CSV table of C-alpha atoms in Angstrom, one decimal:
chain,number,residue,atom,x,y,z
A,1,MET,CA,226.2,65.6,60.3
A,2,ASN,CA,223.7,66.5,57.6
A,3,ALA,CA,222.6,69.7,59.3
A,4,GLY,CA,222.5,72.8,57.0
A,5,ILE,CA,225.2,75.4,57.5
A,6,ASP,CA,224.3,79.0,57.4
A,7,LYS,CA,226.4,80.6,54.6
A,8,ARG,CA,227.3,83.7,56.6
A,9,ARG,CA,228.5,81.7,59.5
A,10,ARG,CA,230.2,79.1,57.3
A,11,TYR,CA,232.4,81.7,55.8
A,12,SER,CA,233.2,83.3,59.2
A,13,GLU,CA,234.2,79.9,60.6
A,14,LEU,CA,236.4,79.2,57.7
A,15,ASP,CA,238.1,82.6,58.3
A,16,VAL,CA,238.5,81.7,62.0
A,17,PHE,CA,240.4,78.6,60.8
A,18,ARG,CA,242.5,80.6,58.4
A,19,GLY,CA,243.3,83.1,61.2
A,20,LEU,CA,244.5,80.2,63.4
A,21,ALA,CA,246.5,78.7,60.6
A,22,ILE,CA,248.3,82.0,59.7
A,23,ILE,CA,249.1,82.7,63.4
A,24,SER,CA,250.7,79.3,63.7
A,25,ILE,CA,252.7,79.8,60.5
A,26,LEU,CA,253.8,83.3,61.6
A,27,LEU,CA,254.9,82.1,65.0
A,28,TYR,CA,256.8,79.1,63.5
A,29,HIS,CA,258.7,81.4,61.1
A,30,TYR,CA,259.5,84.1,63.6
A,31,THR,CA,260.6,81.7,66.4
A,32,THR,CA,261.8,78.2,65.2
A,33,ARG,CA,262.5,79.0,61.5
A,34,TYR,CA,264.4,82.2,62.2
A,35,ASP,CA,266.5,80.4,64.8
A,36,GLN,CA,267.3,77.6,62.4
A,37,ILE,CA,268.5,80.0,59.7
A,38,TYR,CA,270.0,83.0,61.6
A,39,GLY,CA,269.8,82.2,65.3
A,40,HIS,CA,268.0,84.1,68.1
A,41,PRO,CA,270.5,85.3,70.8
A,42,ALA,CA,268.1,83.9,73.4
A,43,MET,CA,264.8,82.1,72.6
A,44,LEU,CA,262.3,82.2,75.4
A,45,PHE,CA,259.8,80.1,73.5
A,46,GLU,CA,259.4,78.5,70.0
A,47,PHE,CA,256.6,77.1,68.0
A,48,PRO,CA,257.9,74.2,65.9
A,49,TYR,CA,254.6,72.6,65.1
A,50,GLY,CA,253.3,75.9,63.6
A,51,LYS,CA,254.5,74.6,60.2
A,52,TYR,CA,251.5,72.3,60.2
A,53,GLY,CA,249.4,75.4,59.7
A,54,VAL,CA,250.2,75.1,56.0
A,55,LYS,CA,248.6,71.7,55.9
A,56,PHE,CA,245.5,73.2,57.5
A,57,PHE,CA,245.4,75.8,54.7
A,58,PHE,CA,245.5,73.0,52.2
A,59,MET,CA,242.5,71.3,53.9
A,60,LEU,CA,240.7,74.6,54.0
A,61,SER,CA,241.4,75.2,50.3
A,62,GLY,CA,240.1,71.7,49.4
A,63,PHE,CA,236.8,72.4,51.2
A,64,ALA,CA,236.4,76.0,50.1
A,65,ILE,CA,237.3,75.5,46.4
A,66,TYR,CA,234.7,72.7,46.0
A,67,MET,CA,232.2,74.8,47.9
A,68,SER,CA,232.8,77.7,45.5
A,69,PHE,CA,231.6,75.5,42.5
A,70,GLU,CA,228.1,76.1,43.8
A,71,SER,CA,228.3,79.6,42.3
A,72,VAL,CA,230.7,79.1,39.4
A,73,LYS,CA,229.0,78.8,36.0
A,74,SER,CA,231.9,77.5,33.9
A,75,ASN,CA,235.5,76.4,34.1
A,76,TYR,CA,236.6,79.7,32.5
A,77,GLN,CA,234.9,81.6,35.4
A,78,PHE,CA,236.7,79.2,37.9
A,79,VAL,CA,240.1,80.0,36.3
A,80,MET,CA,239.4,83.8,36.3
A,81,ASN,CA,238.2,83.7,39.9
A,82,ARG,CA,241.4,82.0,40.9
A,83,VAL,CA,243.6,84.4,38.9
A,84,SER,CA,241.8,87.5,40.3
A,85,LYS,CA,242.3,86.2,43.8
A,86,LEU,CA,245.9,85.1,43.6
A,87,TYR,CA,247.9,87.3,41.2
A,88,PRO,CA,247.3,91.0,42.1
A,89,ALA,CA,248.1,90.6,45.8
A,90,TYR,CA,250.9,88.3,45.0
A,91,TRP,CA,252.6,90.7,42.5
A,92,VAL,CA,252.4,93.6,44.9
A,93,SER,CA,253.6,91.5,47.9
A,94,LEU,CA,256.4,90.0,45.8
A,95,LEU,CA,257.7,93.4,44.7
A,96,ILE,CA,257.5,94.8,48.3
A,97,THR,CA,259.4,91.8,49.6
A,98,TYR,CA,262.0,92.1,46.8
A,99,GLY,CA,262.5,95.8,47.3
A,100,THR,CA,262.8,95.4,51.1
A,101,VAL,CA,265.4,92.6,50.8
A,102,SER,CA,267.3,94.5,48.2
A,103,ILE,CA,267.5,97.6,50.4
A,104,PHE,CA,268.2,96.0,53.7
A,105,SER,CA,269.8,92.7,52.6
A,106,LEU,CA,269.0,89.3,54.0
A,107,PRO,CA,271.8,86.7,53.5
A,108,GLY,CA,270.7,83.7,51.6
A,109,ARG,CA,267.4,85.4,50.5
A,110,GLU,CA,268.7,87.8,47.8
A,111,VAL,CA,267.5,87.0,44.3
A,112,THR,CA,268.3,88.3,40.8
A,113,PRO,CA,266.0,90.4,38.6
A,114,LEU,CA,265.5,87.4,36.4
A,115,ASP,CA,264.3,85.4,39.5
A,116,VAL,CA,261.8,88.2,40.1
A,117,ILE,CA,260.5,88.1,36.6
A,118,ILE,CA,260.1,84.3,36.7
A,119,ASN,CA,258.5,84.5,40.2
A,120,LEU,CA,255.8,86.9,38.8
A,121,THR,CA,254.4,83.9,36.8
A,122,MET,CA,253.9,82.0,40.1
A,123,LEU,CA,255.3,79.0,38.2
A,124,GLN,CA,258.8,79.2,39.6
A,125,ASP,CA,258.7,75.6,41.1
A,126,TRP,CA,257.7,74.2,37.7
A,127,ILE,CA,260.3,76.2,35.9
A,128,SER,CA,263.0,75.2,38.5
A,129,LEU,CA,262.6,71.6,37.3
A,130,PHE,CA,264.5,72.7,34.2
A,131,PHE,CA,266.4,75.9,35.2
A,132,ASN,CA,267.9,77.3,38.3
A,133,VAL,CA,265.2,79.6,39.9
A,134,THR,CA,265.0,80.9,43.4
A,135,HIS,CA,261.9,82.0,45.3
A,136,VAL,CA,261.7,85.7,46.1
A,137,ASP,CA,260.4,84.5,49.5
A,138,GLY,CA,260.8,80.9,50.6
A,139,ALA,CA,257.1,80.9,51.8
A,140,TYR,CA,256.1,81.0,48.1
A,141,TRP,CA,256.7,77.3,47.7
A,142,THR,CA,253.0,76.7,48.6
A,143,LEU,CA,251.7,78.6,45.6
A,144,SER,CA,252.8,76.0,43.1
A,145,ARG,CA,250.9,73.4,45.2
A,146,PHE,CA,247.7,75.5,45.0
A,147,ILE,CA,248.1,75.8,41.3
A,148,SER,CA,248.5,72.1,40.9
A,149,PHE,CA,245.4,71.6,43.0
A,150,TYR,CA,243.4,74.0,40.9
A,151,LEU,CA,244.6,72.2,37.8
A,152,ILE,CA,243.4,68.9,39.2
A,153,VAL,CA,240.0,70.4,40.1
A,154,PHE,CA,239.8,72.1,36.7
A,155,MET,CA,240.4,68.7,34.9
A,156,ILE,CA,237.8,66.9,37.1
A,157,ASN,CA,235.2,69.4,36.0
A,158,LYS,CA,236.4,69.6,32.4
A,159,LEU,CA,236.1,65.8,32.1
A,160,ASN,CA,232.7,65.8,33.9
A,161,LEU,CA,234.1,63.5,36.7
A,162,ARG,CA,232.3,65.1,39.6
A,163,LYS,CA,229.8,62.2,39.8
A,164,GLN,CA,232.7,59.8,40.0
A,165,LEU,CA,234.6,61.9,42.5
A,166,HIS,CA,235.0,59.1,45.0
A,167,LEU,CA,236.8,57.0,42.4
A,168,VAL,CA,238.9,60.0,41.3
A,169,LEU,CA,240.0,60.6,44.9
A,170,LEU,CA,240.8,56.9,45.4
A,171,VAL,CA,243.0,56.9,42.2
A,172,TRP,CA,244.6,60.2,43.3
A,173,LEU,CA,245.3,58.7,46.8
A,174,LEU,CA,246.8,55.5,45.3
A,175,THR,CA,248.9,57.6,42.9
A,176,ILE,CA,250.5,59.7,45.6
A,177,VAL,CA,251.2,56.7,47.8
A,178,VAL,CA,253.0,55.0,44.9
A,179,LEU,CA,254.9,58.2,44.2
A,180,LYS,CA,255.9,58.3,47.9
A,181,LEU,CA,257.0,54.7,48.1
A,182,VAL,CA,258.8,54.5,44.7
A,183,GLY,CA,261.9,56.6,44.8
A,184,ASP,CA,263.2,57.2,41.3
A,185,LEU,CA,260.4,59.0,39.4
A,186,PRO,CA,260.3,62.3,37.6
A,187,GLU,CA,260.0,65.2,39.9
A,188,ILE,CA,257.3,66.8,37.7
A,189,LEU,CA,254.9,63.9,38.6
A,190,ARG,CA,255.4,64.6,42.3
A,191,LEU,CA,254.5,68.3,41.7
A,192,ILE,CA,251.5,67.6,39.4
A,193,PHE,CA,249.9,65.0,41.8
A,194,LEU,CA,251.0,66.8,45.0
A,195,GLU,CA,252.9,63.9,46.5
A,196,ASN,CA,253.2,65.4,50.0
A,197,GLU,CA,250.3,67.8,50.0
A,198,GLY,CA,247.5,66.2,48.0
A,199,ILE,CA,246.2,64.2,50.9
A,200,PHE,CA,245.3,67.3,52.8
A,201,PHE,CA,243.5,68.8,49.8
A,202,MET,CA,241.6,65.6,49.5
A,203,ILE,CA,240.6,65.6,53.2
A,204,GLY,CA,239.2,69.1,52.7
A,205,ILE,CA,237.2,68.0,49.6
A,206,LEU,CA,235.9,64.9,51.5
A,207,PHE,CA,234.6,67.0,54.3
A,208,TYR,CA,232.7,69.2,51.9
A,209,MET,CA,231.3,66.0,50.3
A,210,LEU,CA,230.4,64.8,53.8
A,211,LYS,CA,228.3,67.9,54.3
A,212,GLU,CA,226.6,67.8,50.8
A,213,ASP,CA,226.7,64.2,49.5
A,214,SER,CA,224.2,61.5,50.4
A,215,ARG,CA,226.8,58.7,50.0
A,216,LYS,CA,228.1,59.2,53.5
A,217,LEU,CA,229.6,55.7,53.9
A,218,SER,CA,231.8,56.0,50.8
A,219,THR,CA,232.9,59.4,51.8
A,220,ILE,CA,233.8,58.5,55.4
A,221,SER,CA,235.6,55.4,54.2
A,222,ILE,CA,237.9,57.3,51.8
A,223,LEU,CA,238.3,60.1,54.4
A,224,ALA,CA,239.5,57.5,56.9
A,225,LEU,CA,241.9,56.1,54.4
A,226,CYS,CA,243.3,59.6,53.7
A,227,VAL,CA,243.8,60.3,57.4
A,228,VAL,CA,245.5,57.0,58.1
A,229,ALA,CA,247.7,57.5,55.0
A,230,THR,CA,249.1,60.7,56.5
A,231,LEU,CA,251.3,58.3,58.5
A,232,ILE,CA,253.2,57.6,55.2
A,233,PHE,CA,253.7,61.3,54.5
A,234,GLY,CA,254.2,62.8,57.9
A,235,GLY,CA,254.7,60.0,60.4
A,236,ARG,CA,252.9,60.0,63.7
A,237,THR,CA,253.1,63.8,64.1
A,238,GLY,CA,251.5,64.2,60.7
A,239,LEU,CA,248.7,61.8,61.7
A,240,VAL,CA,248.1,63.6,65.0
A,241,PHE,CA,247.6,66.9,63.2
A,242,ALA,CA,245.5,65.3,60.5
A,243,LEU,CA,243.2,64.0,63.2
A,244,LEU,CA,243.2,67.3,65.1
A,245,PHE,CA,242.3,69.3,61.9
A,246,SER,CA,239.7,66.6,61.0
A,247,MET,CA,238.1,67.0,64.4
A,248,LEU,CA,237.8,70.7,63.9
A,249,PHE,CA,236.1,70.1,60.5
A,250,VAL,CA,233.7,67.6,62.0
A,251,LEU,CA,232.7,70.1,64.6
A,252,PHE,CA,232.4,72.7,61.9
A,253,ILE,CA,230.1,70.8,59.6
A,254,CYS,CA,228.0,69.8,62.6
A,255,ASN,CA,227.5,73.5,63.4
A,256,TYR,CA,229.2,73.2,66.8
A,257,LEU,CA,231.8,76.0,66.4
A,258,ALA,CA,229.7,79.2,66.3
A,259,PHE,CA,231.3,80.1,69.7
A,260,ILE,CA,234.8,80.5,68.1
A,261,ASN,CA,233.6,83.3,65.8
A,262,CYS,CA,236.1,85.7,67.3
A,263,LYS,CA,236.3,89.0,65.3
A,264,SER,CA,240.1,89.3,65.5
A,265,LEU,CA,240.5,85.8,64.1
A,266,ILE,CA,238.0,86.4,61.4
A,267,PHE,CA,239.9,89.6,60.5
A,268,LEU,CA,243.2,87.7,60.4
A,269,GLY,CA,241.6,85.0,58.3
A,270,SER,CA,240.3,87.6,55.8
A,271,ILE,CA,243.8,89.0,55.3
A,272,SER,CA,245.6,85.7,55.6
A,273,TYR,CA,246.6,85.4,52.0
A,274,SER,CA,248.4,88.8,51.9
A,275,LEU,CA,249.8,88.2,55.4
A,276,TYR,CA,251.3,84.9,54.3
A,277,LEU,CA,252.9,86.5,51.2
A,278,LEU,CA,254.4,89.4,53.2
A,279,HIS,CA,255.4,88.2,56.6
A,280,GLN,CA,258.5,86.0,56.3
A,281,ASN,CA,261.5,87.8,54.7
A,282,ILE,CA,260.3,91.3,55.8
A,283,GLY,CA,259.7,89.9,59.3
A,284,PHE,CA,263.2,88.3,59.4
A,285,ILE,CA,264.8,91.7,58.5
A,286,ILE,CA,262.8,93.4,61.3
A,287,ILE,CA,263.8,90.7,63.8
A,288,ARG,CA,267.4,91.0,62.9
A,289,GLU,CA,267.4,94.8,63.4
A,290,LEU,CA,265.5,94.5,66.7
A,291,HIS,CA,268.1,92.0,68.0
A,292,LYS,CA,270.8,94.6,67.3
A,293,ILE,CA,269.3,96.8,70.0
A,294,GLU,CA,268.7,93.9,72.3
A,295,LEU,CA,265.0,94.3,72.5
A,296,ASN,CA,262.8,92.0,74.6
A,297,TYR,CA,262.2,88.7,72.9
A,298,PHE,CA,258.4,89.0,73.0
A,299,LEU,CA,258.6,92.5,71.3
A,300,VAL,CA,261.0,91.0,68.7
A,301,ILE,CA,258.1,88.7,67.7
A,302,ILE,CA,255.2,91.1,68.2
A,303,ILE,CA,256.7,94.1,66.3
A,304,PRO,CA,257.3,92.3,62.9
A,305,ALA,CA,253.9,90.6,63.3
A,306,THR,CA,252.2,93.9,63.7
A,307,VAL,CA,254.1,95.4,60.8
A,308,SER,CA,253.2,92.4,58.6
A,309,ILE,CA,249.5,92.6,59.6
A,310,ILE,CA,249.4,96.4,58.8
A,311,MET,CA,250.9,95.8,55.3
A,312,ALA,CA,248.7,92.8,54.7
A,313,THR,CA,245.6,94.8,55.6
A,314,LEU,CA,246.6,97.5,53.1
A,315,VAL,CA,247.3,95.0,50.3
A,316,THR,CA,244.0,93.2,51.0
A,317,TYR,CA,241.8,96.2,51.1
A,318,TYR,CA,243.5,98.4,48.5
A,319,ILE,CA,244.8,95.8,46.0
A,320,GLU,CA,243.3,92.3,46.4
A,321,ARG,CA,239.7,93.1,47.0
A,322,PRO,CA,239.3,95.9,44.4
A,323,MET,CA,241.1,93.8,41.8
A,324,VAL,CA,238.9,90.8,42.5
A,325,LYS,CA,235.8,92.9,42.1
A,326,PHE,CA,237.2,94.6,39.0
A,327,LEU,CA,238.3,91.4,37.2
A,328,ARG,CA,235.3,89.3,38.2
A,329,ARG,CA,232.8,91.9,36.9
A,330,ARG,CA,234.4,91.5,33.5
A,331,VAL,CA,234.2,87.7,33.6
A,332,VAL,CA,230.5,87.7,34.5
């Protein structure tokens, strides 16, 4: 459990996890979710549990963000690193999605120019607490959760609470359990403290602590509480997936997963952010058009996935990575 993890392999294994997560989300949206909204003429298979790939992403973010503090010199650098990573690819993907939906139409998914402007801030979920705002793409709901998580991490470091992190996580866990059990509370509290998602971010942080911290018993105890608490937030199915993802993390930090370092999964993991931003609405439009010519169901899934991967690759390599390098050089 305390074995060191080679950095090169550590990052590749995290990308494998990201690759698996984005595949599951993509299959969920193209099969189950599309059928729920628009209906497949005939559905040979579906992937309803693929939606839990988002929870896996939250766990991965919890682990990776805390790991990244090894190389971050200040809170300002942390903020700028997140901004450089999130916004350039998001802006381009958002505008591509908006343009595609505007040209080809997608009932229930059209938005106004004002919605687009508000979405550019990535704060649309926060603003929607006070005004009527629509996501340019429904998949963008997760972005406000990442921002809330980054805000929590920022405050932990700003207040020098890293040495009291076990206590902070316990208080956070208790807070979201109370928010879940008490019905009539301001929605902004649920968003700030990540009522339904915070527990997965916490599990990711705790696995990083399990690798690095000497206080193993405290970490394992809180980790067990978090996993069991997923019953409150996701029922038995949520608990099963929390256990499954936790098992993968245990194998990972024990260095037992080198064999899954598949290049195709690593590649998908490396473009997973842009792929997540681009795949849903554009994929739905392609699926609709392919159904019109009665194409084979498997091709109806494979073709939009391929198009989304190509677009995500271009955005990752020509927008996201160059902008990350450009902006971070100016921070350092």
